[in-house]
Amino acid sequence: MPQTSARDLTTVIRLSAGESNGGVSTETGENELDASEALIYQDGNLVSGSLEALTQHLVPTPDYYPERTYIFAFLLSSRLFIKPHELLEEVCKQCRLQMKLTEDRQDKAAEGRLGSHIVQLISEWTEVFAYDFRDDRMLKHLKDITQRCSIINENQRKTVGQIMQTLVRKLSVLDKYEHVLTKINANLTDRLRVLKTNPHAIQKDILNVCNDPVVMAQQLTHIEMERISHIGPEEFVQSFVSKDVAEWDERTLFQDMKKTSNLEAYVEWFNRLSYMVATEICMVRHAASRRPVKKKHRARVIEFFIDVARECFNIGNFNSLMAIIAGLNMSPVARLKKTWSKVDTCKFDVLEHQMDPTSNFSNYRASLMAALHRAAGAHSNRERIVIPFFSLMVKDIYFLNETCSNKLPNGHVRFEKFWQLARQVTSFCTWQQVECPFERHRKVLNYLLTAPVFYEDSLHLVSFDCEGPENHLEKERFKTLK
């Protein structure tokens, strides 16, 4: 009598359109499971299932391998219910069961196919969710299962070696990136201290660093693309975990789930760019003089940033575009009425219209769709660049998470929801793969990353130094800041 594989033990329930869970037929293996442990399909699409059944659906057999879209969606969303190292432990357990079944049948061909499928699954996991393997427990399970695969299928040894080398390289790149960010942040702290005590010692006029809006937009795009390239897809769902898995110990939760902070670092970059724009406008000085410049020169700096924002729009760099607009609209800049009177605001008005938040940023979303359409038919990396307004993208994902619960009343995982989440994150992963085609200008990049910037109170003080307080509210604010 043939052995029943673990894959065959999963009950499959198929619903026709509009059909409820009652009175449906089931397709099962030899041992039928209770319907509460089943995978539920509707019109051919997996819509829900128990966590156990979904995990089983991930495990390959000699004659079955899960679809890549399912692997991504499940590995992305499963961390809302089970810690990655626990999931890998369960997957390895089920894989060992499959190995035992094929060994008992003495089917060498089946053993070879199973080993190949397991290695392929591990390859996809380490490729897309490499940061999971910063956990020593993950590495332990990884080494154990790959060694077993190499034993039953010697042809997999070279592939396993390549997987390990690629994983080590990815984690090494991340370590170096985080080290660079740490150094930059430390340098910024020191430079900001100097800026507050002696601003003229280090403050430069940005037009002396780069007066070409095209080059500046291209260098901003370099920074944006480097920052997004390091964001792991799992970081989009990590912020949901603490709320959805309340029983997990907070310290353990941080250790198990929070392996990186690249998403937060990218959001901080947006904020830095916004405040840098405001600082550059309010702090602009003649290169050879400590005296405040005439308003027409400050107006020229504003127009420069407007031109940079327009070039960012043309490139498809919507994140830098929005950061610049945010900086220009900050109160310390917006209040400089005498300066703005000398600015040709026609181009700025067009950009503001494109990024208008009304109707849920409908104008921006239309521009984003146009950029995506261009990228889909692109013949060069220049045309493939799509850098979304990141905060809005995160907000969209958060809204998707909040609109419906993660589980159905019967305890099933609402996988239909996670298909949608996976589609949004997959798009971002596609944008990450594009290499920036522009020439790097180290002097400009260094300035953008390390120039000190003022925040809030300090920025208002230098703004009042540019143009004194005019109304009662500004005068009161000025008194509290002095």
Short mmCIF file of C-alpha atoms in Angstrom, two decimals:
data_model
loop_
_atom_site.label_atom_id
_atom_site.label_comp_id
_atom_site.label_asym_id
_atom_site.label_seq_id
_atom_site.Cartn_x
_atom_site.Cartn_y
_atom_site.Cartn_z
CA MET A 1 0.00 0.00 0.00
CA PRO A 2 1.55 3.39 -1.01
CA GLN A 3 2.52 5.89 1.69
CA THR A 4 0.47 9.07 1.99
CA SER A 5 2.60 12.21 1.78
CA ALA A 6 2.14 15.16 4.13
CA ARG A 7 0.90 17.16 1.15
CA ASP A 8 -1.94 14.64 0.64
CA LEU A 9 -3.15 15.16 4.19
CA THR A 10 -4.38 18.70 3.47
CA THR A 11 -8.10 19.03 2.91
CA VAL A 12 -9.03 21.29 -0.01
CA ILE A 13 -12.44 22.94 -0.07
CA ARG A 14 -13.48 24.71 -3.24
CA LEU A 15 -16.19 27.35 -3.19
CA SER A 16 -17.96 28.61 -6.25
CA ALA A 17 -18.58 32.33 -6.52
CA GLY A 18 -20.85 33.55 -3.74
CA GLU A 19 -20.93 30.17 -2.01
CA SER A 20 -20.66 29.95 1.76
CA ASN A 21 -18.75 27.39 3.80
CA GLY A 22 -21.83 25.24 4.32
CA GLY A 23 -22.61 22.26 2.11
CA VAL A 24 -19.43 22.26 0.02
CA SER A 25 -17.58 19.29 -1.33
CA THR A 26 -14.05 18.38 -0.27
CA GLU A 27 -11.05 16.86 -2.00
CA THR A 28 -8.88 14.93 0.43
CA GLY A 29 -6.11 12.38 0.58
CA GLU A 30 -6.50 9.04 2.27
CA ASN A 31 -6.80 10.60 5.75
CA GLU A 32 -9.44 13.31 5.71
CA LEU A 33 -8.91 16.28 8.00
CA ASP A 34 -11.60 18.35 9.63
CA ALA A 35 -12.79 21.21 7.42
CA SER A 36 -11.52 23.71 10.01
CA GLU A 37 -7.98 22.59 9.09
CA ALA A 38 -8.55 22.95 5.34
CA LEU A 39 -7.43 25.26 2.59
CA ILE A 40 -10.38 27.20 1.17
CA TYR A 41 -10.40 28.09 -2.52
CA GLN A 42 -12.85 30.33 -4.35
CA ASP A 43 -12.87 30.48 -8.14
CA GLY A 44 -9.47 28.81 -8.14
CA ASN A 45 -7.89 31.26 -5.70
CA LEU A 46 -6.73 30.42 -2.19
CA VAL A 47 -8.74 32.65 0.15
CA SER A 48 -8.23 31.18 3.63
CA GLY A 49 -6.94 28.28 5.65
CA SER A 50 -5.64 27.26 9.02
CA LEU A 51 -2.05 28.22 9.78
CA GLU A 52 -1.17 24.53 9.89
CA ALA A 53 -2.68 23.87 6.46
CA LEU A 54 -1.01 26.95 4.98
CA THR A 55 2.33 25.85 6.39
CA GLN A 56 1.82 22.38 4.94
CA HIS A 57 1.04 23.99 1.58
CA LEU A 58 4.53 25.53 1.67
CA VAL A 59 6.31 22.18 2.13
CA PRO A 60 7.45 20.55 -1.15
CA THR A 61 7.23 16.85 -1.97
CA PRO A 62 8.86 14.85 -4.76
CA ASP A 63 5.91 15.68 -7.03
CA TYR A 64 4.78 19.05 -5.67
CA TYR A 65 6.36 22.48 -5.40
CA PRO A 66 4.44 25.56 -4.22
CA GLU A 67 3.92 28.48 -6.59
CA ARG A 68 6.46 31.23 -6.15
CA THR A 69 3.73 33.81 -5.56
CA TYR A 70 2.41 31.69 -2.69
CA ILE A 71 5.88 31.29 -1.18
CA PHE A 72 6.35 35.06 -1.13
CA ALA A 73 2.88 35.85 0.19
CA PHE A 74 3.04 33.25 2.94
CA LEU A 75 6.59 34.03 4.09
CA LEU A 76 5.67 37.72 4.13
CA SER A 77 2.46 37.36 6.13
CA SER A 78 3.14 34.31 8.29
CA ARG A 79 5.30 36.33 10.67
CA LEU A 80 2.08 37.93 11.92
CA PHE A 81 1.21 34.55 13.44
CA ILE A 82 4.45 32.64 13.92
CA LYS A 83 8.07 33.71 14.38
CA PRO A 84 10.29 33.00 11.36
CA HIS A 85 12.60 30.63 13.21
CA GLU A 86 9.60 28.64 14.45
CA LEU A 87 8.17 28.48 10.94
CA LEU A 88 11.46 27.26 9.49
CA GLU A 89 11.71 24.68 12.26
CA GLU A 90 8.25 23.35 11.35
CA VAL A 91 9.06 23.36 7.63
CA CYS A 92 12.28 21.43 8.27
CA LYS A 93 10.33 18.95 10.39
CA GLN A 94 7.86 18.35 7.57
CA CYS A 95 10.70 18.09 5.05
CA ARG A 96 12.37 15.43 7.16
CA LEU A 97 9.07 13.54 7.19
CA GLN A 98 9.01 13.69 3.40
CA MET A 99 12.58 12.42 3.29
CA LYS A 100 11.63 9.47 5.49
CA LEU A 101 8.66 8.61 3.27
CA THR A 102 10.74 8.60 0.08
CA GLU A 103 13.53 6.66 1.79
CA ASP A 104 11.06 3.98 2.89
CA ARG A 105 9.83 3.62 -0.69
CA GLN A 106 13.45 3.23 -1.83
CA ASP A 107 12.70 5.55 -4.74
CA LYS A 108 16.01 7.23 -5.62
CA ALA A 109 14.45 9.37 -8.34
CA ALA A 110 11.84 10.68 -5.87
CA GLU A 111 14.56 11.36 -3.32
CA GLY A 112 16.45 13.39 -5.89
CA ARG A 113 13.38 15.44 -6.82
CA LEU A 114 12.55 16.06 -3.15
CA GLY A 115 16.08 17.23 -2.35
CA SER A 116 16.01 19.55 -5.36
CA HIS A 117 12.63 21.01 -4.32
CA ILE A 118 13.70 21.61 -0.72
CA VAL A 119 16.89 23.36 -1.83
CA GLN A 120 14.85 25.48 -4.24
CA LEU A 121 12.50 26.53 -1.41
CA ILE A 122 15.46 27.44 0.81
CA SER A 123 16.99 29.36 -2.08
CA GLU A 124 13.86 31.47 -2.52
CA TRP A 125 13.59 32.11 1.23
CA THR A 126 17.21 33.26 1.54
CA GLU A 127 16.98 35.30 -1.65
CA VAL A 128 13.94 37.39 -0.77
CA PHE A 129 13.92 37.30 3.04
CA ALA A 130 17.66 37.17 3.66
CA TYR A 131 17.43 39.31 6.80
CA ASP A 132 15.53 36.51 8.57
CA PHE A 133 18.86 34.70 8.69
CA ARG A 134 20.50 37.25 10.94
CA ASP A 135 19.00 34.99 13.61
CA ASP A 136 21.38 32.20 14.65
CA ARG A 137 18.40 29.87 15.11
CA MET A 138 17.49 30.37 11.47
CA LEU A 139 21.03 29.58 10.38
CA LYS A 140 21.05 26.41 12.49
CA HIS A 141 17.87 25.09 10.80
CA LEU A 142 19.19 26.18 7.39
CA LYS A 143 22.48 24.31 7.76
CA ASP A 144 20.75 21.20 9.07
CA ILE A 145 18.22 20.85 6.25
CA THR A 146 20.67 21.74 3.46
CA GLN A 147 23.18 19.20 4.74
CA ARG A 148 20.47 16.53 4.65
CA CYS A 149 19.58 17.53 1.09
CA SER A 150 23.21 17.30 0.04
CA ILE A 151 23.37 13.76 1.42
CA ILE A 152 20.31 12.46 -0.43
CA ASN A 153 21.18 14.35 -3.62
CA GLU A 154 24.90 14.98 -4.09
CA ASN A 155 24.16 17.15 -7.13
CA GLN A 156 22.72 19.76 -4.73
CA ARG A 157 26.01 20.34 -2.88
CA LYS A 158 27.21 22.98 -5.31
CA THR A 159 23.83 24.74 -5.27
CA VAL A 160 23.76 24.72 -1.46
CA GLY A 161 27.25 26.23 -1.41
CA GLN A 162 26.15 29.00 -3.76
CA ILE A 163 23.08 29.70 -1.62
CA MET A 164 25.22 30.06 1.50
CA GLN A 165 27.73 32.31 -0.27
CA THR A 166 24.98 34.57 -1.62
CA LEU A 167 23.34 34.80 1.80
CA VAL A 168 26.61 35.67 3.54
CA ARG A 169 27.28 38.33 0.91
CA LYS A 170 23.83 39.91 1.35
CA LEU A 171 24.15 40.03 5.12
CA SER A 172 27.67 41.46 4.83
CA VAL A 173 26.40 44.23 2.53
CA LEU A 174 23.68 45.04 5.06
CA ASP A 175 26.23 45.19 7.89
CA LYS A 176 28.39 47.62 5.92
CA TYR A 177 25.38 49.76 5.01
CA GLU A 178 24.27 50.00 8.64
CA HIS A 179 27.83 50.87 9.69
CA VAL A 180 27.94 53.70 7.13
CA LEU A 181 24.60 55.06 8.36
CA THR A 182 25.89 55.00 11.94
CA LYS A 183 28.98 56.97 10.94
CA ILE A 184 26.90 59.48 8.97
CA ASN A 185 24.54 60.03 11.90
CA ALA A 186 27.45 60.49 14.31
CA ASN A 187 29.03 63.01 11.95
CA LEU A 188 25.74 64.87 11.62
CA THR A 189 25.47 65.22 15.39
CA ASP A 190 28.94 66.76 15.59
CA ARG A 191 28.36 69.10 12.65
CA LEU A 192 25.01 70.26 14.02
CA ARG A 193 26.71 71.18 17.30
CA VAL A 194 29.20 73.33 15.38
CA LEU A 195 26.44 74.82 13.24
CA LYS A 196 24.57 76.07 16.30
CA THR A 197 27.66 77.71 17.83
CA ASN A 198 29.39 78.98 14.69
CA PRO A 199 27.19 78.49 11.60
CA HIS A 200 29.53 80.29 9.21
CA ALA A 201 32.35 77.85 9.94
CA ILE A 202 30.72 74.96 8.08
CA GLN A 203 27.58 76.26 6.38
CA LYS A 204 27.91 76.44 2.60
CA ASP A 205 25.67 77.88 -0.06
CA ILE A 206 24.19 74.86 -1.86
CA LEU A 207 24.46 76.67 -5.18
CA ASN A 208 28.24 76.65 -4.70
CA VAL A 209 28.11 72.88 -4.23
CA CYS A 210 25.86 72.22 -7.24
CA ASN A 211 23.95 74.76 -9.30
CA ASP A 212 22.58 72.28 -11.87
CA PRO A 213 19.05 71.07 -10.96
CA VAL A 214 19.42 68.01 -13.23
CA VAL A 215 22.60 66.85 -11.49
CA MET A 216 21.11 67.52 -8.05
CA ALA A 217 17.98 65.50 -8.89
CA GLN A 218 20.13 62.65 -10.17
CA GLN A 219 22.21 62.58 -6.98
CA LEU A 220 19.05 62.57 -4.87
CA THR A 221 17.89 59.61 -6.95
CA HIS A 222 21.16 57.82 -6.17
CA ILE A 223 20.50 58.18 -2.44
CA GLU A 224 16.86 57.17 -2.75
CA MET A 225 17.64 54.05 -4.76
CA GLU A 226 20.40 52.99 -2.39
CA ARG A 227 18.13 53.43 0.62
CA ILE A 228 15.20 51.50 -0.83
CA SER A 229 17.48 48.70 -2.06
CA HIS A 230 18.22 47.70 1.54
CA ILE A 231 14.61 47.56 2.77
CA GLY A 232 13.50 43.97 3.34
CA PRO A 233 9.91 43.15 2.30
CA GLU A 234 9.21 41.82 5.79
CA GLU A 235 9.79 45.30 7.24
CA PHE A 236 6.43 46.39 5.85
CA VAL A 237 4.55 43.96 8.12
CA GLN A 238 6.78 44.05 11.20
CA SER A 239 5.00 47.14 12.53
CA PHE A 240 1.74 45.18 12.62
CA VAL A 241 3.11 42.31 14.71
CA SER A 242 3.01 43.79 18.20
CA LYS A 243 -0.69 44.56 17.90
CA ASP A 244 -1.74 41.30 16.30
CA VAL A 245 0.29 38.96 18.52
CA ALA A 246 -0.35 40.50 21.92
CA GLU A 247 0.68 37.43 23.85
CA TRP A 248 4.30 37.61 22.68
CA ASP A 249 6.75 39.01 25.21
CA GLU A 250 7.83 42.49 24.08
CA ARG A 251 11.56 41.81 24.48
CA THR A 252 11.31 38.46 22.71
CA LEU A 253 9.19 40.06 20.00
CA PHE A 254 11.87 42.65 19.26
CA GLN A 255 14.60 40.02 19.18
CA ASP A 256 12.66 37.66 16.92
CA MET A 257 11.01 40.09 14.54
CA LYS A 258 13.08 43.26 14.32
CA LYS A 259 16.31 42.39 12.56
CA THR A 260 16.64 45.64 10.60
CA SER A 261 15.57 49.30 10.67
CA ASN A 262 16.02 50.16 7.00
CA LEU A 263 12.43 51.29 6.57
CA GLU A 264 12.76 53.74 9.45
CA ALA A 265 16.10 54.96 8.08
CA TYR A 266 14.42 55.69 4.76
CA VAL A 267 11.63 57.66 6.42
CA GLU A 268 14.28 59.61 8.34
CA TRP A 269 15.98 60.42 5.04
CA PHE A 270 12.73 61.95 3.75
CA ASN A 271 12.51 64.12 6.88
CA ARG A 272 16.15 65.10 6.61
CA LEU A 273 15.75 66.19 2.99
CA SER A 274 12.69 68.29 3.85
CA TYR A 275 14.48 70.06 6.69
CA MET A 276 17.64 70.45 4.61
CA VAL A 277 15.66 72.34 1.96
CA ALA A 278 14.27 74.66 4.64
CA THR A 279 17.69 75.09 6.28
CA GLU A 280 19.42 75.91 3.00
CA ILE A 281 16.85 78.60 2.24
CA CYS A 282 16.91 80.19 5.67
CA MET A 283 20.70 79.93 6.18
CA VAL A 284 21.90 80.94 2.73
CA ARG A 285 24.86 83.33 2.88
CA HIS A 286 27.26 85.01 0.49
CA ALA A 287 30.27 82.76 0.02
CA ALA A 288 32.70 85.44 1.18
CA SER A 289 30.53 87.28 3.69
CA ARG A 290 28.82 86.61 6.98
CA ARG A 291 26.17 89.22 6.29
CA PRO A 292 22.64 88.13 5.41
CA VAL A 293 22.13 88.06 1.67
CA LYS A 294 19.60 89.99 -0.29
CA LYS A 295 16.18 88.42 -0.68
CA LYS A 296 16.65 87.89 -4.41
CA HIS A 297 19.50 85.45 -3.70
CA ARG A 298 17.35 83.53 -1.23
CA ALA A 299 14.61 83.55 -3.85
CA ARG A 300 17.10 82.08 -6.33
CA VAL A 301 17.74 79.18 -3.91
CA ILE A 302 13.98 78.58 -3.66
CA GLU A 303 13.70 78.54 -7.45
CA PHE A 304 16.64 76.12 -7.62
CA PHE A 305 14.85 73.65 -5.36
CA ILE A 306 11.67 74.05 -7.42
CA ASP A 307 13.67 73.14 -10.53
CA VAL A 308 15.23 70.16 -8.70
CA ALA A 309 11.75 68.98 -7.70
CA ARG A 310 10.59 69.23 -11.32
CA GLU A 311 13.56 67.15 -12.48
CA CYS A 312 12.76 64.57 -9.79
CA PHE A 313 9.24 64.37 -11.20
CA ASN A 314 10.62 63.82 -14.71
CA ILE A 315 12.90 61.04 -13.45
CA GLY A 316 10.12 59.30 -11.53
CA ASN A 317 11.60 60.13 -8.12
CA PHE A 318 8.37 61.03 -6.34
CA ASN A 319 9.81 60.65 -2.84
CA SER A 320 12.43 63.39 -3.24
CA LEU A 321 9.86 65.49 -5.06
CA MET A 322 7.47 65.32 -2.13
CA ALA A 323 10.24 65.92 0.42
CA ILE A 324 11.28 69.12 -1.39
CA ILE A 325 7.69 70.33 -1.60
CA ALA A 326 7.28 69.61 2.11
CA GLY A 327 10.42 71.62 2.85
CA LEU A 328 9.25 74.57 0.79
CA ASN A 329 5.91 74.52 2.59
CA MET A 330 7.38 74.44 6.10
CA SER A 331 6.35 77.39 8.21
CA PRO A 332 9.87 78.90 8.54
CA VAL A 333 10.07 79.06 4.73
CA ALA A 334 6.44 79.76 3.86
CA ARG A 335 6.37 82.82 6.14
CA LEU A 336 9.15 84.56 4.15
CA LYS A 337 6.67 86.64 2.18
CA LYS A 338 9.16 89.23 0.95
CA THR A 339 11.38 86.47 -0.39
CA TRP A 340 8.50 84.61 -2.05
CA SER A 341 7.39 87.84 -3.74
CA LYS A 342 10.56 87.61 -5.84
CA VAL A 343 9.96 83.94 -6.82
CA ASP A 344 8.29 82.83 -10.04
CA THR A 345 5.89 80.30 -8.50
CA CYS A 346 4.27 79.02 -11.70
CA LYS A 347 6.36 75.82 -11.79
CA PHE A 348 5.85 75.31 -8.06
CA ASP A 349 2.10 75.59 -8.46
CA VAL A 350 2.16 72.83 -11.09
CA LEU A 351 4.19 70.55 -8.82
CA GLU A 352 1.92 71.19 -5.86
CA HIS A 353 -1.05 70.31 -8.05
CA GLN A 354 0.60 67.01 -8.98
CA MET A 355 1.13 66.14 -5.31
CA ASP A 356 -2.15 67.57 -4.04
CA PRO A 357 -3.34 65.40 -1.11
CA THR A 358 -7.03 65.88 -1.91
CA SER A 359 -9.02 62.87 -3.14
CA ASN A 360 -6.42 60.58 -1.56
CA PHE A 361 -3.59 61.97 -3.71
CA SER A 362 -5.46 61.17 -6.93
CA ASN A 363 -3.19 63.37 -9.08
CA TYR A 364 -0.06 61.74 -7.71
CA ARG A 365 -1.52 58.27 -8.16
CA ALA A 366 -2.26 59.08 -11.80
CA SER A 367 1.34 60.25 -12.28
CA LEU A 368 2.62 57.10 -10.55
CA MET A 369 0.55 54.90 -12.88
CA ALA A 370 2.01 56.76 -15.87
CA ALA A 371 5.53 56.15 -14.52
CA LEU A 372 4.72 52.46 -14.03
CA HIS A 373 3.42 52.23 -17.59
CA ARG A 374 6.63 53.84 -18.86
CA ALA A 375 8.74 51.45 -16.77
CA ALA A 376 6.84 48.41 -18.07
CA GLY A 377 7.88 49.17 -21.65
CA ALA A 378 11.31 50.58 -20.83
CA HIS A 379 14.47 49.70 -22.72
CA SER A 380 16.89 51.31 -20.24
CA ASN A 381 17.30 51.68 -16.49
CA ARG A 382 16.67 55.41 -16.89
CA GLU A 383 13.10 54.69 -17.97
CA ARG A 384 12.60 51.96 -15.34
CA ILE A 385 13.09 54.25 -12.34
CA VAL A 386 10.03 54.42 -10.11
CA ILE A 387 10.51 55.77 -6.59
CA PRO A 388 7.09 56.13 -4.95
CA PHE A 389 6.11 58.65 -2.30
CA PHE A 390 7.11 56.22 0.40
CA SER A 391 5.09 57.48 3.35
CA LEU A 392 1.90 57.21 1.32
CA MET A 393 2.80 53.68 0.25
CA VAL A 394 3.31 52.67 3.90
CA LYS A 395 0.02 54.35 4.74
CA ASP A 396 -1.74 52.33 2.02
CA ILE A 397 -0.32 49.09 3.41
CA TYR A 398 -1.31 50.11 6.94
CA PHE A 399 -4.83 50.91 5.74
CA LEU A 400 -5.05 47.50 4.05
CA ASN A 401 -4.08 45.87 7.34
CA GLU A 402 -6.64 47.88 9.29
CA THR A 403 -9.62 47.39 6.96
CA CYS A 404 -10.20 43.76 7.95
CA SER A 405 -8.95 41.30 10.55
CA ASN A 406 -6.17 38.83 9.85
CA LYS A 407 -8.32 35.89 10.85
CA LEU A 408 -11.87 34.73 10.13
CA PRO A 409 -14.31 33.84 12.95
CA ASN A 410 -13.45 30.14 12.49
CA GLY A 411 -9.77 30.87 13.17
CA HIS A 412 -8.66 30.61 9.54
CA VAL A 413 -6.03 33.00 8.25
CA ARG A 414 -7.70 35.47 5.88
CA PHE A 415 -5.23 34.78 3.07
CA GLU A 416 -7.20 36.76 0.51
CA LYS A 417 -6.04 39.86 2.40
CA PHE A 418 -2.42 38.76 2.27
CA TRP A 419 -2.52 38.22 -1.48
CA GLN A 420 -3.29 41.96 -1.74
CA LEU A 421 -0.49 42.82 0.69
CA ALA A 422 1.94 40.67 -1.28
CA ARG A 423 0.99 42.37 -4.55
CA GLN A 424 1.77 45.81 -3.13
CA VAL A 425 5.09 44.72 -1.64
CA THR A 426 6.03 42.79 -4.80
CA SER A 427 5.72 46.01 -6.81
CA PHE A 428 8.14 47.70 -4.42
CA CYS A 429 10.56 44.77 -4.73
CA THR A 430 10.48 45.21 -8.50
CA TRP A 431 11.41 48.89 -8.19
CA GLN A 432 14.28 47.95 -5.87
CA GLN A 433 15.98 45.90 -8.56
CA VAL A 434 16.67 48.85 -10.89
CA GLU A 435 20.23 50.14 -10.89
CA CYS A 436 20.69 53.90 -10.86
CA PRO A 437 22.08 54.86 -14.30
CA PHE A 438 23.36 58.33 -13.41
CA GLU A 439 26.95 59.33 -12.82
CA ARG A 440 27.84 59.74 -9.16
CA HIS A 441 29.09 63.15 -7.99
CA ARG A 442 30.78 62.43 -4.68
CA LYS A 443 30.99 66.05 -3.56
CA VAL A 444 27.26 66.55 -4.04
CA LEU A 445 26.35 63.21 -2.47
CA ASN A 446 28.56 63.93 0.54
CA TYR A 447 26.92 67.31 1.03
CA LEU A 448 23.40 65.91 0.80
CA LEU A 449 24.21 63.21 3.34
CA THR A 450 26.33 65.16 5.82
CA ALA A 451 25.35 68.84 5.65
CA PRO A 452 23.96 69.82 9.07
CA VAL A 453 20.31 70.85 9.18
CA PHE A 454 18.18 72.77 11.64
CA TYR A 455 14.92 71.42 13.02
CA GLU A 456 11.83 73.15 14.44
CA ASP A 457 12.86 75.84 16.96
CA SER A 458 16.33 76.46 15.52
CA LEU A 459 14.84 76.71 12.04
CA HIS A 460 12.26 79.25 13.20
CA LEU A 461 15.00 81.34 14.80
CA VAL A 462 17.03 81.62 11.60
CA SER A 463 13.81 82.30 9.70
CA PHE A 464 13.08 85.27 11.97
CA ASP A 465 16.65 86.38 11.34
CA CYS A 466 15.87 86.44 7.61
CA GLU A 467 12.60 88.31 7.97
CA GLY A 468 11.54 89.57 11.37
CA PRO A 469 8.27 88.55 13.02
CA GLU A 470 5.33 90.49 11.63
CA ASN A 471 2.14 89.53 13.46
CA HIS A 472 1.31 88.94 17.11
CA LEU A 473 1.66 85.16 16.93
CA GLU A 474 5.09 85.37 15.32
CA LYS A 475 6.26 87.94 17.86
CA GLU A 476 5.16 85.73 20.74
CA ARG A 477 6.85 82.73 19.15
CA PHE A 478 10.04 84.73 18.70
CA LYS A 479 10.05 85.73 22.38
CA THR A 480 9.76 82.10 23.51
CA LEU A 481 12.63 81.06 21.25
CA LYS A 482 15.16 83.71 22.25
#
